[in-house]
mmCIF file of C-alpha atoms in Angstrom:
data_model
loop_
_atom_site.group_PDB
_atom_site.id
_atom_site.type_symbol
_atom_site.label_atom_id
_atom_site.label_comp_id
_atom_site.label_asym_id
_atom_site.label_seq_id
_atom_site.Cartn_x
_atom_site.Cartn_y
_atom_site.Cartn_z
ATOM 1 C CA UNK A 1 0.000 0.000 0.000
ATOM 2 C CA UNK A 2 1.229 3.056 -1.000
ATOM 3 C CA UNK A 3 -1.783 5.744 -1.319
ATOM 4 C CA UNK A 4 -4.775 4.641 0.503
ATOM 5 C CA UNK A 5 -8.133 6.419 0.634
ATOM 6 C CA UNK A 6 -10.663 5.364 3.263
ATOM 7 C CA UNK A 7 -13.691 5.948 3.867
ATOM 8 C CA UNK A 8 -16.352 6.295 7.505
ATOM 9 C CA UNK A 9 -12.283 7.337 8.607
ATOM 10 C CA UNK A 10 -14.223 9.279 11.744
ATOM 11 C CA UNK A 11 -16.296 6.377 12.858
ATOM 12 C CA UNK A 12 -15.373 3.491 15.470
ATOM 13 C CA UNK A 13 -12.352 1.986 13.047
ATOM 14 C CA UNK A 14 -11.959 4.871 10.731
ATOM 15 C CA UNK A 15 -10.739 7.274 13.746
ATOM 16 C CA UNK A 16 -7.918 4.840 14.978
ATOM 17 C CA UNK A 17 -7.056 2.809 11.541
ATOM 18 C CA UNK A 18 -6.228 6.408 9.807
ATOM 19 C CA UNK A 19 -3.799 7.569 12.667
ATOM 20 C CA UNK A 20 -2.444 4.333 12.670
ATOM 21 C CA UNK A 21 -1.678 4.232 8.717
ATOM 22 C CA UNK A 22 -0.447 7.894 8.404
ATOM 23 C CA UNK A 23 2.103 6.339 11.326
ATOM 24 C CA UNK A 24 3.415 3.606 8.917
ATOM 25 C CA UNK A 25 3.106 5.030 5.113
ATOM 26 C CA UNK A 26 2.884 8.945 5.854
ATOM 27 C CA UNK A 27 0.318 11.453 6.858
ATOM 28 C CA UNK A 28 0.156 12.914 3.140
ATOM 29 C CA UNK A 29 -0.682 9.110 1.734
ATOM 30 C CA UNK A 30 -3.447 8.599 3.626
ATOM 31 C CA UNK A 31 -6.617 10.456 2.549
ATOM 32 C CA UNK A 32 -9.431 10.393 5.294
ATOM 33 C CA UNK A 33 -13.149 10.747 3.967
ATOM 34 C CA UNK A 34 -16.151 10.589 5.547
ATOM 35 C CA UNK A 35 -19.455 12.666 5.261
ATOM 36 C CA UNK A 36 -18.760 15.866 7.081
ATOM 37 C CA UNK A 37 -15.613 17.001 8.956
ATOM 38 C CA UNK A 38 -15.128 17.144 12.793
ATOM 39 C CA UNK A 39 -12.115 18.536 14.789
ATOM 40 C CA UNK A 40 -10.953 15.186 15.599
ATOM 41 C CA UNK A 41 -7.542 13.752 15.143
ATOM 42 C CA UNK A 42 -8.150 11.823 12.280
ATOM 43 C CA UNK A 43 -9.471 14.420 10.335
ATOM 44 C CA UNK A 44 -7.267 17.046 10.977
ATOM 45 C CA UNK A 45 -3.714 15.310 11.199
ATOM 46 C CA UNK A 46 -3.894 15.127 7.181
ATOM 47 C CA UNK A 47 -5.782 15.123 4.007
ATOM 48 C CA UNK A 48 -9.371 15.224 4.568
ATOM 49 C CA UNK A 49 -12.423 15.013 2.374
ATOM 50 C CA UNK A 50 -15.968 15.391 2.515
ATOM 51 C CA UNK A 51 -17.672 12.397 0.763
ATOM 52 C CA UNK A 52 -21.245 10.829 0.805
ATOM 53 C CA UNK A 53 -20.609 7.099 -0.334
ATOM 54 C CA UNK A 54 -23.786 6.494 -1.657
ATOM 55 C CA UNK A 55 -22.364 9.259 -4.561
ATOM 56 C CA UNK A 56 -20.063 7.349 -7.071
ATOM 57 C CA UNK A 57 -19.213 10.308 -9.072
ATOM 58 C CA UNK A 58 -17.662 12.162 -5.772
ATOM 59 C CA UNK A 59 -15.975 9.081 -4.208
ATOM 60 C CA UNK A 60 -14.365 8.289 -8.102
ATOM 61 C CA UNK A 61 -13.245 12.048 -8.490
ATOM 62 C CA UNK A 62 -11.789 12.088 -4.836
ATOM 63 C CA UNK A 63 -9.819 8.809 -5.461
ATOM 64 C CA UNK A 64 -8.979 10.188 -8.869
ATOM 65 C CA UNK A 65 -7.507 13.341 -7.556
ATOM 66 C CA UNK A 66 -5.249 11.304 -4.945
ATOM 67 C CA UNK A 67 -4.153 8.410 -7.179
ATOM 68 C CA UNK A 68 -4.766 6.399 -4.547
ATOM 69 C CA UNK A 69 -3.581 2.540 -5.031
ATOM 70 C CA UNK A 70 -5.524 1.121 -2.104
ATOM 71 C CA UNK A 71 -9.254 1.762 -0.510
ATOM 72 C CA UNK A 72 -10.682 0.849 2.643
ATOM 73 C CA UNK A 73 -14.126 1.005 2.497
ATOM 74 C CA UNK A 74 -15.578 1.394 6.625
ATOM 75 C CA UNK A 75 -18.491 3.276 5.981
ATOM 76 C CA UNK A 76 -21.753 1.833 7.281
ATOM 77 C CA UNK A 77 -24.454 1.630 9.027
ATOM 78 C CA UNK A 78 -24.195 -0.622 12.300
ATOM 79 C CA UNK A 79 -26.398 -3.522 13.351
ATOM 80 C CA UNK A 80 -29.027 -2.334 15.971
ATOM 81 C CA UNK A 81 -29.599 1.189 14.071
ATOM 82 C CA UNK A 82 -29.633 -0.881 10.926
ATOM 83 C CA UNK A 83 -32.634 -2.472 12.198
ATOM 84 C CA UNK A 84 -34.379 0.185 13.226
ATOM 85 C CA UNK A 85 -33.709 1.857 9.638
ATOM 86 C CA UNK A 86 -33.533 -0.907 6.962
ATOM 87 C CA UNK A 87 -33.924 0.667 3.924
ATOM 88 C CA UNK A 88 -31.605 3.475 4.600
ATOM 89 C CA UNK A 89 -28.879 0.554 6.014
ATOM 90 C CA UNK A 90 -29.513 -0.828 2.653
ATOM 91 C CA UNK A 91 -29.027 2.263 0.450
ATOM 92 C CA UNK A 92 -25.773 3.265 2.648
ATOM 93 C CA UNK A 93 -24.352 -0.073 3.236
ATOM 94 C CA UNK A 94 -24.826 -1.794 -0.126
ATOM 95 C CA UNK A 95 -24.677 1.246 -2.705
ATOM 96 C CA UNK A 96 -21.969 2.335 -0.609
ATOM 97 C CA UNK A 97 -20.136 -0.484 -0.809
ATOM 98 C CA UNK A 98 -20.733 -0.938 -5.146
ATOM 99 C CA UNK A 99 -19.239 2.635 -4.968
ATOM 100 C CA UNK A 100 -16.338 1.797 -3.519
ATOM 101 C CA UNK A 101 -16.031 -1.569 -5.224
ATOM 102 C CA UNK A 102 -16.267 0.429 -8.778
ATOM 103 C CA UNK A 103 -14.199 2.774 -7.725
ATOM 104 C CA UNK A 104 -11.155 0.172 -6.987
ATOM 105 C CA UNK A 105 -12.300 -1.327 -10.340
ATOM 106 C CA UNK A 106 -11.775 1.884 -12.388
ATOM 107 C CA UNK A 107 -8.253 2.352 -10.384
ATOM 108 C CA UNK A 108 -7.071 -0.839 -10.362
ATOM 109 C CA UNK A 109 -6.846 -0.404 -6.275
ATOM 110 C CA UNK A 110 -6.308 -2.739 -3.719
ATOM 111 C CA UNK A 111 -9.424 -3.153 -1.521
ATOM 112 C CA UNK A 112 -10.454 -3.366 2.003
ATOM 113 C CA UNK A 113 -13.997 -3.982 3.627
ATOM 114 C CA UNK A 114 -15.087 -5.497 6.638
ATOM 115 C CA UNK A 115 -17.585 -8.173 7.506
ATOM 116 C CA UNK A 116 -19.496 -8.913 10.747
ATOM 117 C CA UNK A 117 -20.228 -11.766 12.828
ATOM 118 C CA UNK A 118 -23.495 -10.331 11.915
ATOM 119 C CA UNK A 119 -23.041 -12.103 8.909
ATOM 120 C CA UNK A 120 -23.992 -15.386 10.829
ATOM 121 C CA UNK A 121 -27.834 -16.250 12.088
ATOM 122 C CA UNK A 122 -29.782 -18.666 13.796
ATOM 123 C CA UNK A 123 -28.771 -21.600 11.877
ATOM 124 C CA UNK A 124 -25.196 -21.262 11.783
ATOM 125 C CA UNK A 125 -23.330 -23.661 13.938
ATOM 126 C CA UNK A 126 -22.788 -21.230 17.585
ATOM 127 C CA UNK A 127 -19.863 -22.995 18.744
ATOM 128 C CA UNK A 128 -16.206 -22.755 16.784
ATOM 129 C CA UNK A 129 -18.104 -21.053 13.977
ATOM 130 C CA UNK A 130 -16.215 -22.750 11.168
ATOM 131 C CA UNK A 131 -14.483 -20.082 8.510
ATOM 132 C CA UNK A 132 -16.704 -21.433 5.966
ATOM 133 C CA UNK A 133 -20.618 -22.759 7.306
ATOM 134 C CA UNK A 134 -24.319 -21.759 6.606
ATOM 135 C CA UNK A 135 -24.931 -18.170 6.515
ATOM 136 C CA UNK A 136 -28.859 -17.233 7.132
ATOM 137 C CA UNK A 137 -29.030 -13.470 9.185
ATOM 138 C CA UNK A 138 -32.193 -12.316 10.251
ATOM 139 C CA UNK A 139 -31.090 -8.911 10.527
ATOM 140 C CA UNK A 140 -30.927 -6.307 7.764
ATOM 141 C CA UNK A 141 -26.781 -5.777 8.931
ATOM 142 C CA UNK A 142 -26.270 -9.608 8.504
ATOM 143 C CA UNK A 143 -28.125 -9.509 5.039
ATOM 144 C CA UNK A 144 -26.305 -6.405 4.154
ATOM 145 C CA UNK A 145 -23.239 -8.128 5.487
ATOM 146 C CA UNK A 146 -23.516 -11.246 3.347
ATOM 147 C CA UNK A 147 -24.333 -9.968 0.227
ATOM 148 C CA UNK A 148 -21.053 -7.661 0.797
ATOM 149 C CA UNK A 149 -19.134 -10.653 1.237
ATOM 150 C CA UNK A 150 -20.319 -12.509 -2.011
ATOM 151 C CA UNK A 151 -19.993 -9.261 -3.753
ATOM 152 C CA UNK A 152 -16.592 -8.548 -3.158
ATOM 153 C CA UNK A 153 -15.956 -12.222 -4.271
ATOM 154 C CA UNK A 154 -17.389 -11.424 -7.080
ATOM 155 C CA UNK A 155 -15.515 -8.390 -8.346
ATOM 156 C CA UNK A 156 -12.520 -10.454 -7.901
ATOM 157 C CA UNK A 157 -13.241 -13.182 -10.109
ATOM 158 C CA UNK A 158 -15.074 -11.300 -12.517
ATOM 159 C CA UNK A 159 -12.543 -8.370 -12.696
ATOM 160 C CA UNK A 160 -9.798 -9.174 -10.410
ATOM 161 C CA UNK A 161 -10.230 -6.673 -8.242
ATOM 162 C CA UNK A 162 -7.573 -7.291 -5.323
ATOM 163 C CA UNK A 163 -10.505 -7.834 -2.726
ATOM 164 C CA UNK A 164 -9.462 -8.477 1.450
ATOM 165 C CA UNK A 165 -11.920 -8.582 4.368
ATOM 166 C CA UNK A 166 -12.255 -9.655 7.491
ATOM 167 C CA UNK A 167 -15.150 -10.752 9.618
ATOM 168 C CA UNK A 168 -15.128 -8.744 12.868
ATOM 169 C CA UNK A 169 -16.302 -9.873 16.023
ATOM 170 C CA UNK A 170 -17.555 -6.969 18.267
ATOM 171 C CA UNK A 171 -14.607 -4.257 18.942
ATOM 172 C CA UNK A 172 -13.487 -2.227 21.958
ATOM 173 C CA UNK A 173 -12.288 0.791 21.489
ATOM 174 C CA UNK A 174 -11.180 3.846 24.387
ATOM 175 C CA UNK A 175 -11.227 6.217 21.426
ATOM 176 C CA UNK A 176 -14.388 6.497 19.178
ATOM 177 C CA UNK A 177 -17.406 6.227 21.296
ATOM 178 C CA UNK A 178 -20.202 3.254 19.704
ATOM 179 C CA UNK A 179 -21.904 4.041 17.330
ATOM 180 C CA UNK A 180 -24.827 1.773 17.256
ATOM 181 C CA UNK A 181 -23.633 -2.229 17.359
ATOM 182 C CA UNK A 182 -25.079 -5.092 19.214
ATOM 183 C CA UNK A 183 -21.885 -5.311 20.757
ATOM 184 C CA UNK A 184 -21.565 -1.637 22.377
ATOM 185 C CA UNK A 185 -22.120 -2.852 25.553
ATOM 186 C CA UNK A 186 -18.636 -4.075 25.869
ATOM 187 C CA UNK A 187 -17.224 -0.367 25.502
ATOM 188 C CA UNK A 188 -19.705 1.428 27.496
ATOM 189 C CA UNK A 189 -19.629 -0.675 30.670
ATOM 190 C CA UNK A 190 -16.201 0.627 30.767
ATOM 191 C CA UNK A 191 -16.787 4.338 30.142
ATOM 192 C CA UNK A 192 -19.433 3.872 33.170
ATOM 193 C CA UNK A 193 -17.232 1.936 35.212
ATOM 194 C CA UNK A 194 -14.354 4.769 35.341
ATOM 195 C CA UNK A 195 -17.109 7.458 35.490
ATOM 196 C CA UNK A 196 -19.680 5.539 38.060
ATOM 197 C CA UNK A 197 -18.575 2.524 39.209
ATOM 198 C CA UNK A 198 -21.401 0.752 37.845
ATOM 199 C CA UNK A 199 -23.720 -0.078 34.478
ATOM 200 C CA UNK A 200 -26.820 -1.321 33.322
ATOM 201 C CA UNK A 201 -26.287 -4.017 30.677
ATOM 202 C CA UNK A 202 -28.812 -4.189 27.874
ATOM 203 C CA UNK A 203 -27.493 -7.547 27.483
ATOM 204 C CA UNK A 204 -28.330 -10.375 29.520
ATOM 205 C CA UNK A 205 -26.440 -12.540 31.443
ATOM 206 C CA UNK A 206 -24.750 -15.374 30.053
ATOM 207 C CA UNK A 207 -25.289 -14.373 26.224
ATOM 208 C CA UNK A 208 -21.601 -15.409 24.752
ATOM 209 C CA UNK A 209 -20.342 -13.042 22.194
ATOM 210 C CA UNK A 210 -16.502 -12.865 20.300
ATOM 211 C CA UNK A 211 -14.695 -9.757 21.103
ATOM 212 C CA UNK A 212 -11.342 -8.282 19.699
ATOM 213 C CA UNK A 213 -9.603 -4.918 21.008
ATOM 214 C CA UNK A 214 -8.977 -2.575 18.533
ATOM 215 C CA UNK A 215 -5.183 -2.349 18.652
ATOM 216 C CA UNK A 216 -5.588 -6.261 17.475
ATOM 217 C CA UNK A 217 -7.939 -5.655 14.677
ATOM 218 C CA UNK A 218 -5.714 -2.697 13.591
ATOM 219 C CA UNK A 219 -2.897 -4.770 12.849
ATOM 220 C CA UNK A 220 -5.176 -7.179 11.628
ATOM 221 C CA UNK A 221 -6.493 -5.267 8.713
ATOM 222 C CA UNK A 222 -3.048 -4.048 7.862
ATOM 223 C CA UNK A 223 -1.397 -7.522 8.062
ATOM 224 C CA UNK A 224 -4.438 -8.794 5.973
ATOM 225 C CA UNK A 225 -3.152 -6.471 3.388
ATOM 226 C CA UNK A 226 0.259 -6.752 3.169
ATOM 227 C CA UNK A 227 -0.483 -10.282 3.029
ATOM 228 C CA UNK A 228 0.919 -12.034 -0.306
ATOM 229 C CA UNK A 229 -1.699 -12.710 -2.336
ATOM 230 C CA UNK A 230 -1.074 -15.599 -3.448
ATOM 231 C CA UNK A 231 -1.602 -17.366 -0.021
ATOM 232 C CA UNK A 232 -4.980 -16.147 0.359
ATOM 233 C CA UNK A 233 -7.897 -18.626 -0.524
ATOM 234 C CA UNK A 234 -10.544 -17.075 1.244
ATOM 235 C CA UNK A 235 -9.626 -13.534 0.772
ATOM 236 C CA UNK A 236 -12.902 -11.831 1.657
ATOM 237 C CA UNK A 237 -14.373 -12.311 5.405
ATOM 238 C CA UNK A 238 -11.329 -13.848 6.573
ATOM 239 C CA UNK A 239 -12.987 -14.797 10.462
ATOM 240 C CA UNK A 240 -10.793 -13.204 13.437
ATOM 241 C CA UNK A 241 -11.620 -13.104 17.076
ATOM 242 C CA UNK A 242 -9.438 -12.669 20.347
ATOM 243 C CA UNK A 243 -12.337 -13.377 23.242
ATOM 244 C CA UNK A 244 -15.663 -14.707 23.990
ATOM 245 C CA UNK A 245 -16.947 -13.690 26.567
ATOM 246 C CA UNK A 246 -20.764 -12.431 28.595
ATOM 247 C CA UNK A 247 -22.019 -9.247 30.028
ATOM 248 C CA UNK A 248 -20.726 -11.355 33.605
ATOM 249 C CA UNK A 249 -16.904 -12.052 32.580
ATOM 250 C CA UNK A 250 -16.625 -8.514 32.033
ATOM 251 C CA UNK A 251 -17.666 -7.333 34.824
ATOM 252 C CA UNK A 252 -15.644 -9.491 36.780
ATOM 253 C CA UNK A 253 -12.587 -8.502 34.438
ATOM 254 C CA UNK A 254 -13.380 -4.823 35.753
ATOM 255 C CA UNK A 255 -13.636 -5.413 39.016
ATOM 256 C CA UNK A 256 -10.382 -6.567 39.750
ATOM 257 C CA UNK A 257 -9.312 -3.400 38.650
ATOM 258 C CA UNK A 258 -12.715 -1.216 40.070
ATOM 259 C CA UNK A 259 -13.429 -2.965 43.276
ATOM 260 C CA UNK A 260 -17.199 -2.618 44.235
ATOM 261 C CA UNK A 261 -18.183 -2.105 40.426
ATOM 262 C CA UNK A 262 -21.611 -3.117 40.540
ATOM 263 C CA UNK A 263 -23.447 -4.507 36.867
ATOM 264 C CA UNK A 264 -26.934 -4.813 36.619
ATOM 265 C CA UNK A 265 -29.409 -5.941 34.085
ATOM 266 C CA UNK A 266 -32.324 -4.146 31.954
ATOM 267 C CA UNK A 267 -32.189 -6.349 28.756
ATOM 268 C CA UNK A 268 -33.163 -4.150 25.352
ATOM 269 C CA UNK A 269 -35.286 -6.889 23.943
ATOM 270 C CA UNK A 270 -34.001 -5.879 20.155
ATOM 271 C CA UNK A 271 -30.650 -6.217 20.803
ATOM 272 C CA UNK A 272 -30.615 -9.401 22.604
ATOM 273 C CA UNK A 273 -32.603 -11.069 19.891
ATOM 274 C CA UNK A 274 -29.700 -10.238 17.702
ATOM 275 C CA UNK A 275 -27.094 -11.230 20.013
ATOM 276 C CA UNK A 276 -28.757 -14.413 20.355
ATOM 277 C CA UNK A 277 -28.921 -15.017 16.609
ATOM 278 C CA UNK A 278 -24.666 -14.844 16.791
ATOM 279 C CA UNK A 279 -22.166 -17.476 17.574
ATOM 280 C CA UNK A 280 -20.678 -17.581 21.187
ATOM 281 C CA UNK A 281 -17.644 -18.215 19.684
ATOM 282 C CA UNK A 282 -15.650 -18.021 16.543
ATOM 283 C CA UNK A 283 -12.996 -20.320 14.664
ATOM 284 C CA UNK A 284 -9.937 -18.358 12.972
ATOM 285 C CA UNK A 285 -7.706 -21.213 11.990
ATOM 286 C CA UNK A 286 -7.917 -19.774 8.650
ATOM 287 C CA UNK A 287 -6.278 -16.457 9.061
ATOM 288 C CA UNK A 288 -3.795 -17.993 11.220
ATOM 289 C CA UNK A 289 -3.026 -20.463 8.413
ATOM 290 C CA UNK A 290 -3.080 -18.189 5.231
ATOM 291 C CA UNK A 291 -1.500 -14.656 6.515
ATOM 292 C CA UNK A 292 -0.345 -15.259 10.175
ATOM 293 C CA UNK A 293 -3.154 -14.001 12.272
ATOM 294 C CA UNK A 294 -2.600 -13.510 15.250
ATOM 295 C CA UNK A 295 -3.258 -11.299 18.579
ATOM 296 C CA UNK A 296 -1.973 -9.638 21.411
ATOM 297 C CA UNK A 297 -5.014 -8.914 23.849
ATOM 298 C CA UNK A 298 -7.243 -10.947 26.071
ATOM 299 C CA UNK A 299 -9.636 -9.812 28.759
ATOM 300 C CA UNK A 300 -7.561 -9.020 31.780
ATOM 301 C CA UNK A 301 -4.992 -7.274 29.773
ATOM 302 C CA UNK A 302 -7.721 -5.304 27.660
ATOM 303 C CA UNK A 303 -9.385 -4.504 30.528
ATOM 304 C CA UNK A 304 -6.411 -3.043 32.348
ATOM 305 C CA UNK A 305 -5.513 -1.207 29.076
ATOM 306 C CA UNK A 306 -9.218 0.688 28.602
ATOM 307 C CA UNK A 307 -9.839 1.633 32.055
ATOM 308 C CA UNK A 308 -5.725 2.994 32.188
ATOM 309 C CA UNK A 309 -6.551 5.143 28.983
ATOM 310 C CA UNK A 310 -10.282 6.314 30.047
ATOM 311 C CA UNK A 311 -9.074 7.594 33.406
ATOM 312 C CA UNK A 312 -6.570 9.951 31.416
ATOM 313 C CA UNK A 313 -9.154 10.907 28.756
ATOM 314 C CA UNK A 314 -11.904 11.716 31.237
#
């Protein structure tokens, strides 16, 4: 990668994946977009543009204008506000996405998008979710999710577009607040721990999710691609996961570090139905095998990392 335009770059992974590549390949090569500007780091720390994905002709002239080599497509709308606004996930997550995916076409660009354990439902096996297994969301984010997936398949084999993705589990973050996931839970119980000492989970107890902190899925994205490509036989929706763990183990995690955090429970009916329709836990055997995944954080250590960097941020 050389030139790489991304865009949702001020949203949960945008924010942290653009500081991270202006670290390795230059402020001036990477170009942040998203669809208005804030005063955050990421936008201001290097080129910035306005750009509403769901517009081809401004996302082609941007990339155009920056000769970028390499996109990374993050914009989208997450699972639980997906559901509550289907046909606008649709429009923003799928046109989006063709965008972007015509837009590496045209450029010959590498290309980047992520997947979800959304992308799994009811029917998929829930334990050691095999890389490749049945695939039946009944949410419009898993739908949207899926058909992502297939399509960047496709514009590989039909016009060998160098297409990578990965299939995130839920991500922690102490720098971009959530923004609307299933899995937001696991970042705000910590913002409330440092501030209050306590939270109300919207998840209940014992519901199993996969987890990854960001740090890991940072360097899993950019190992991804740098990746020879060659190796790859999945190449899109590669699965990666550091944790599983519930609403409980977290707490726990946080009190050895909070002592007297309380949790308690008032369970958001929507977002436990889609929790339950996700595996407890995750197989990545093939990213380990075909581009050396691997990862650095699990609970404890995570734990002792977020509520370290939130007491200095707040």
């Amino acid at each position: 990668m050389k030139r790489i335009l991304i865009t949702g770059a001020l949203g949960q992974i945008g924010s942290e994946l653009t500081l991270k590549l202006r670290d390795i390949y230059g402020a001036d090569q990477v170009i942040a977009t998203d669809i208005k500007k804030n005063d955050s780091e990421a936008a201001q720390s290097g080129p910035f543009e306005t750009v509403d994905v769901t517009d081809l002709k401004q996302m082609m002239e941007t990339a155009q204008k920056y000769k970028v080599d390499t996109i990374m497509h993050l914009a989208a709308l997450l699972s639980a506000t997906a559901e509550a606004k289907p046909v606008f996930a649709w429009n923003l997550n799928m046109g989006g996405l063709m965008n972007a995916l015509e837009t590496a076409r045209e450029l010959k660009a590498q290309f980047f998008t992520p997947s979800s354990i959304g992308a799994f439902g009811p029917s998929t096996p829930k334990h050691n979710t095999p890389q490749d297994t049945i695939m039946r969301p009944t949410t419009m984010y898993g739908v949207n999710k899926v058909a992502g997936e297939l399509l960047a398949d496709y514009y590989y084999h039909k016009f060998g577009v160098d297409t990578r993705g990965l299939r995130f589990p839920g991500l922690i973050s102490h720098v971009a607040f959530p923004g609307g996931g299933t899995t937001d839970y696991a970042v705000e119980i910590y913002y409330e721990a440092v501030k209050h000492g306590r939270y109300t989970s919207y998840i209940e107890k014992g519901t199993f999710m996969d987890m990854m902190y960001m740090p890991d899925a940072l360097h899993a994205i950019i190992d991804l691609m740098e990746a020879d490509s060659s190796r790859l036989k999945h190449r899109n929706a590669f699965n990666v996961t550091a944790m599983s763990f519930a609403p409980e183990d977290i707490a726990a995690s946080i009190a050895k570090y909070i002592p007297g955090f309380e949790m308690s429970y008032r369970v958001d009916p929507e977002r436990q139905r889609i929790a339950e329709s996700w595996p407890d836990s995750i197989d990545a055997s093939a990213a380990r095998e075909e581009w050396g995944f691997k990862y650095e954080y699990d609970l404890d250590k995570m734990t002792h990392d977020m509520i370290e960097k939130l007491r200095k941020k707040m």
